């Protein structure tokens, strides 16, 4: 199943969450959550702890933001860890790359 996404969490393993914008549609909604401009096409939000990060993950998921899969401790792994630990519940969009320009989005 191919699903369109406007943004994805590209990093969430430290004390900040970085969201990559694929277009400008989600920018206002993300800024309303406290995200601010960082690198090109990336918005960043510092988080104090795992509970705060899980709360932001729920809001991102509800906005249709995908979570990047890939190497160890990728955002999708962090989401799964929080779900397994009871900090959040439910499915999310998982994005994985076949090539630098081609990706697959699935529900996880």
C-alpha positions as a LaTeX table, in Angstrom:
\begin{tabular}{lrrr}
\hline
Residue & $x$ (\AA) & $y$ (\AA) & $z$ (\AA) \\
\hline
Unk1 & 0.00 & 0.00 & 0.00 \\
Unk2 & 1.51 & 3.31 & $-1.06$ \\
Unk3 & 0.64 & 6.22 & 1.21 \\
Unk4 & 1.43 & 9.88 & 0.61 \\
Unk5 & 3.34 & 11.68 & 3.36 \\
Unk6 & 4.20 & 15.36 & 3.79 \\
Unk7 & 6.84 & 14.93 & 6.52 \\
Unk8 & 8.68 & 12.32 & 8.53 \\
Unk9 & 10.61 & 12.13 & 11.81 \\
Unk10 & 14.20 & 11.68 & 10.72 \\
Unk11 & 15.83 & 11.75 & 14.17 \\
Unk12 & 14.55 & 11.15 & 17.68 \\
Unk13 & 17.30 & 9.30 & 19.54 \\
Unk14 & 18.53 & 12.19 & 21.69 \\
Unk15 & 16.98 & 15.16 & 23.45 \\
Unk16 & 15.39 & 16.57 & 20.31 \\
Unk17 & 13.05 & 15.49 & 17.56 \\
Unk18 & 13.86 & 16.42 & 13.95 \\
Unk19 & 11.15 & 16.38 & 11.32 \\
Unk20 & 11.99 & 16.52 & 7.61 \\
Unk21 & 9.45 & 18.39 & 5.48 \\
Unk22 & 8.76 & 16.97 & 2.03 \\
Unk23 & 6.59 & 20.00 & 1.27 \\
Unk24 & 5.32 & 23.05 & 3.16 \\
Unk25 & 1.88 & 21.73 & 4.11 \\
Unk26 & 2.63 & 20.59 & 7.69 \\
Unk27 & 4.90 & 23.53 & 8.63 \\
Unk28 & 2.25 & 25.61 & 10.46 \\
Unk29 & 0.91 & 22.62 & 12.40 \\
Unk30 & 4.42 & 21.60 & 13.45 \\
Unk31 & 5.32 & 25.14 & 14.50 \\
Unk32 & 2.14 & 25.20 & 16.60 \\
Unk33 & 3.59 & 22.18 & 18.47 \\
Unk34 & 6.76 & 24.18 & 19.19 \\
Unk35 & 8.98 & 23.03 & 16.33 \\
Unk36 & 11.33 & 25.65 & 14.93 \\
Unk37 & 13.39 & 25.92 & 11.77 \\
Unk38 & 16.71 & 24.12 & 11.84 \\
Unk39 & 18.60 & 22.85 & 8.84 \\
Unk40 & 17.08 & 23.17 & 5.36 \\
Unk41 & 13.58 & 21.63 & 5.28 \\
Unk42 & 13.99 & 20.35 & 8.85 \\
Unk43 & 12.11 & 21.48 & 11.95 \\
Unk44 & 13.49 & 20.74 & 15.43 \\
Unk45 & 11.92 & 20.46 & 18.88 \\
Unk46 & 13.93 & 19.91 & 22.07 \\
Unk47 & 12.35 & 17.45 & 24.52 \\
Unk48 & 13.07 & 17.03 & 28.23 \\
Unk49 & 12.52 & 13.29 & 28.62 \\
Unk50 & 10.90 & 10.17 & 27.16 \\
Unk51 & 7.43 & 11.09 & 28.46 \\
Unk52 & 7.58 & 14.46 & 26.66 \\
Unk53 & 8.93 & 12.77 & 23.53 \\
Unk54 & 6.10 & 10.20 & 23.59 \\
Unk55 & 3.52 & 13.00 & 23.90 \\
Unk56 & 5.00 & 14.73 & 20.84 \\
Unk57 & 5.09 & 11.40 & 18.96 \\
Unk58 & 1.34 & 11.01 & 19.54 \\
Unk59 & 0.69 & 14.48 & 18.16 \\
Unk60 & 2.97 & 13.88 & 15.17 \\
Unk61 & 1.28 & 10.58 & 14.42 \\
Unk62 & $-2.13$ & 12.26 & 14.62 \\
Unk63 & $-0.92$ & 14.87 & 12.10 \\
Unk64 & 0.04 & 12.08 & 9.68 \\
Unk65 & 3.80 & 12.53 & 10.10 \\
Unk66 & 5.65 & 9.27 & 9.36 \\
Unk67 & 8.50 & 7.79 & 11.42 \\
Unk68 & 11.68 & 6.83 & 9.61 \\
Unk69 & 12.87 & 3.23 & 9.69 \\
Unk70 & 16.42 & 2.18 & 9.06 \\
Unk71 & 19.53 & 1.88 & 11.12 \\
Unk72 & 19.65 & 1.17 & 14.82 \\
Unk73 & 17.53 & 3.33 & 17.11 \\
Unk74 & 15.76 & 5.04 & 14.24 \\
Unk75 & 12.55 & 7.00 & 14.99 \\
Unk76 & 10.39 & 3.94 & 14.15 \\
Unk77 & 12.37 & 1.90 & 16.71 \\
Unk78 & 11.88 & 4.65 & 19.31 \\
Unk79 & 8.11 & 4.66 & 18.61 \\
Unk80 & 8.00 & 0.85 & 18.99 \\
Unk81 & 10.01 & 1.08 & 22.24 \\
Unk82 & 7.59 & 3.65 & 23.69 \\
Unk83 & 4.59 & 1.58 & 22.60 \\
Unk84 & 6.09 & $-1.59$ & 24.15 \\
Unk85 & 6.74 & 0.37 & 27.36 \\
Unk86 & 3.20 & 1.73 & 27.54 \\
Unk87 & 4.09 & 5.39 & 26.94 \\
Unk88 & 1.84 & 5.48 & 23.86 \\
Unk89 & $-0.53$ & 3.26 & 21.92 \\
Unk90 & $-1.71$ & 2.70 & 18.40 \\
Unk91 & $-0.37$ & 2.37 & 14.89 \\
Unk92 & 1.81 & 4.85 & 13.04 \\
Unk93 & 3.11 & 5.47 & 9.53 \\
Unk94 & 6.54 & 3.91 & 8.99 \\
Unk95 & 8.67 & 5.11 & 6.09 \\
Unk96 & 11.56 & 3.04 & 4.71 \\
Unk97 & 13.78 & 3.85 & 1.73 \\
Unk98 & 14.44 & 1.61 & $-1.26$ \\
Unk99 & 16.67 & 4.27 & $-2.89$ \\
Unk100 & 17.41 & 7.90 & $-1.93$ \\
Unk101 & 14.37 & 9.04 & $-3.94$ \\
Unk102 & 12.07 & 6.03 & $-3.52$ \\
Unk103 & 10.41 & 5.03 & $-0.26$ \\
Unk104 & 7.66 & 2.77 & 1.05 \\
Unk105 & 5.12 & 3.83 & 3.68 \\
Unk106 & 3.35 & 1.18 & 5.78 \\
Unk107 & 1.24 & 1.13 & 8.94 \\
Unk108 & 3.15 & $-0.29$ & 11.89 \\
\hline
\end{tabular}
